[in-house]
């Protein structure tokens, strides 16, 4: 596909009539856009009103003022197929670039878009959808680096879905790019296409709506074509008949001219009979009057669309090449098609007239034959598939094969939506009984990628109908990933995993082990079954931790140890099972990383967990996998919260949340809780409450395992906001649920320790005391340092007096070397405050000072403020609470500043964080201001200190 196919239809000599205002508006908008305020310009109107010529004129002016213009056109036929418009826009530009320039254009994240243009099909194409969009964005940004850029897309209502998605993605991130997206769209078309509506909504006002031509303009056009002596009455009749639509007018005047009547003799009233609703009829008549075979050739052009080369058209219409050539010349003469190759109609309206005139049954036949012809020419599977999508179903194996091949490429190109369309069509064909499960499996995978629930039934059916055990096993493994947090489904799928595993065990041990892991995941979420997770997990303890599946299984054994309270063993085993590199790659069973993280966190091995997850985040960023980025960042935010790095936790939680492109597996439920936890500890109650509302967490939470951690976070937030009754309700509820799930989440300590002071404040000291004792007991049994320290602290607060003071000192001692900094700070501040109250102000001061400084480092503002107040009460004068310095940076500012300090440029930072350049610039300048520095070189020093 050449980008310049719609070569200037509008020759420079011709002037556009009645478009001065529209052009002035467009000029202004374009000037603003290239000044760095990128935007979407939209020209909208009915067919034939002059949108394309207006866009052509805009492009001409853009070029004249030094803007690089890339062009594409939506085609009625290609609609809904993978990245056609994006390829038209960018392919030739890349192909035409010198080696050095190509390297520059594909630098950094733009490389993610390269497969789209090199046709290299990546077998492992999991979650590439976002990667492609991300890569394309940076490709455009790189092109626009040297000169402002215009992306002009004519007839965007026919653009394919993935390209529309890209244009929307770009439109959202254009603020700092000198890029204009100029679009034309037919009025009222494609209302039901979500991506199109989204794109149209991005258009910057005012939207250009070309109006019908006025009578003076019409008279000029009529006279220019028919002669200066055309009667005013005739011009008026033309205006009446066409309503000022320039396309209809051109057709009408052309028709009049072909009648070869001297202009003086044309009866104005005859004009009515020619136009306008009869334009289609007139075109058809013109074609059929030309020659008996002309309609066949015209139809083949209409069916082949972009592929209408003369040889292909002659083959499709059954005419000899010589005859086809003669007819093509004659049709060009009659202004039906453009002269030259490939054959192309003079106007989309003409194509529609011809195409709509083909009876549906013949249309399907022609598309079928077109597919065959293109296949014989070794055309790209995607090109062939366009025709297969609209031809009749016939149960043809080859059709299924081509559709699947096209789907595979679409998936690799990051267009899972196109892949799903192709595979659904392949299913309808229908495929052979023996191919069907494989098609279902592919479809399920594409849908999984898209986050569609339809994946579940397709994967399930693929497994149920598969003849070969390998396909069945693969389908069930993916099925288990897509539903891993849903107890009811897992319960029901257990038998499937078992059966499939027994079938493949002899052939493919690794696959069988993956199914065992799927089964363990199902049991973990269903603790009431007679088959116990703990017993089943135990069976795998002896595995050697060499393959990915072995490590995955061992992570479940670690999880078993954790639930049984063997925290240290769980930590050891988790580190062992984390050794396989697959853990930090994208794809795979989502529970692996979760298991490992949970165990490491419980054992306070934060550094190990942080490192694993940092590698996983890096990997996800490099491959552009939004889904895995979100999962890993989510887990790391949890780790960082536990160690008291509240800002780090907040920034990760935001990354996870903003990553947005999540599938149904990852509900907002689980994603939000670390953020709410950090808000609770930072005293940002209102923000936390707003977030609860936004995430739909401010209502009764469903009785599912994924709601337990959010419930605890909500309870802690409410406790921090002194909403005690609600806090009690949430925390007690979470403990009940944890018990029902056999303490399978390592969150009980946090719930208990948060609940004790709430009960005390509500005056229920008996309950508080019982709970504090229980907390201490469990923590001691598990030898969990953080939990022992936390329990001692709340127990000491309850106790009061001399023995209370003693318990608080024990808490401080226990946590003295703990990396759980926030809990250490809490113990210090509570102990110091108790010391002061008991009249030991001098002893209290250093304790409080240490607590205050730690609280600061954690960004736990309420605790720091309380420590400062206590210090003052103890007779000290603490330093003013900082408003500048590293502590003053927001989570995002710190994230940007940290990356800048490592030597990354703004663009690389933007690419790594999936944000725009302007966002990076803004955060950096805010950081400079807060840090009171002026250069990048100073950053590392300030942050390091
Ligand atoms: N302002 C104008 N002055 C003179 N001729 C015009 C003007 N606008 C359009 N035309 C002529 O009218 C015809 C139709 O215009 P154009 O192809 O731009 O319509 P369109 O709105 O893009 O239609 P469609 O929706 O079918 O794509 C062209 O041949 C063009 O040369
Ligand atoms: Mg047009």
Short mmCIF file of N, CA and C in Angstrom, two decimals, residues 194 213-214 270 406 505 519 802 828 878:
data_model
loop_
_atom_site.label_atom_id
_atom_site.label_comp_id
_atom_site.label_asym_id
_atom_site.label_seq_id
_atom_site.Cartn_x
_atom_site.Cartn_y
_atom_site.Cartn_z
N UNK A 194 -17.03 1.92 18.88
CA UNK A 194 -16.55 2.60 20.07
C UNK A 194 -15.30 3.42 19.80
N UNK A 213 -22.39 24.52 -1.56
CA UNK A 213 -21.91 25.69 -2.30
C UNK A 213 -23.07 26.66 -2.54
N UNK A 214 -22.73 27.95 -2.57
CA UNK A 214 -23.76 28.95 -2.86
C UNK A 214 -23.98 29.08 -4.36
N UNK A 270 -35.20 19.73 -17.42
CA UNK A 270 -34.75 18.33 -17.60
C UNK A 270 -33.70 17.96 -16.56
N UNK A 406 -3.61 -15.48 9.48
CA UNK A 406 -3.79 -14.03 9.57
C UNK A 406 -4.00 -13.63 11.03
N UNK A 505 0.78 -36.65 31.46
CA UNK A 505 1.92 -36.90 32.35
C UNK A 505 3.03 -37.69 31.65
N UNK A 519 -4.21 -26.81 39.75
CA UNK A 519 -5.05 -27.50 40.73
C UNK A 519 -4.79 -26.96 42.14
N UNK A 802 3.28 1.13 84.63
CA UNK A 802 4.65 0.64 84.64
C UNK A 802 4.82 -0.59 83.74
N UNK A 828 8.67 3.34 68.70
CA UNK A 828 9.50 4.36 69.33
C UNK A 828 8.65 5.52 69.84
N UNK A 878 11.94 20.54 68.41
CA UNK A 878 12.21 19.78 67.17
C UNK A 878 12.28 20.72 65.98
#
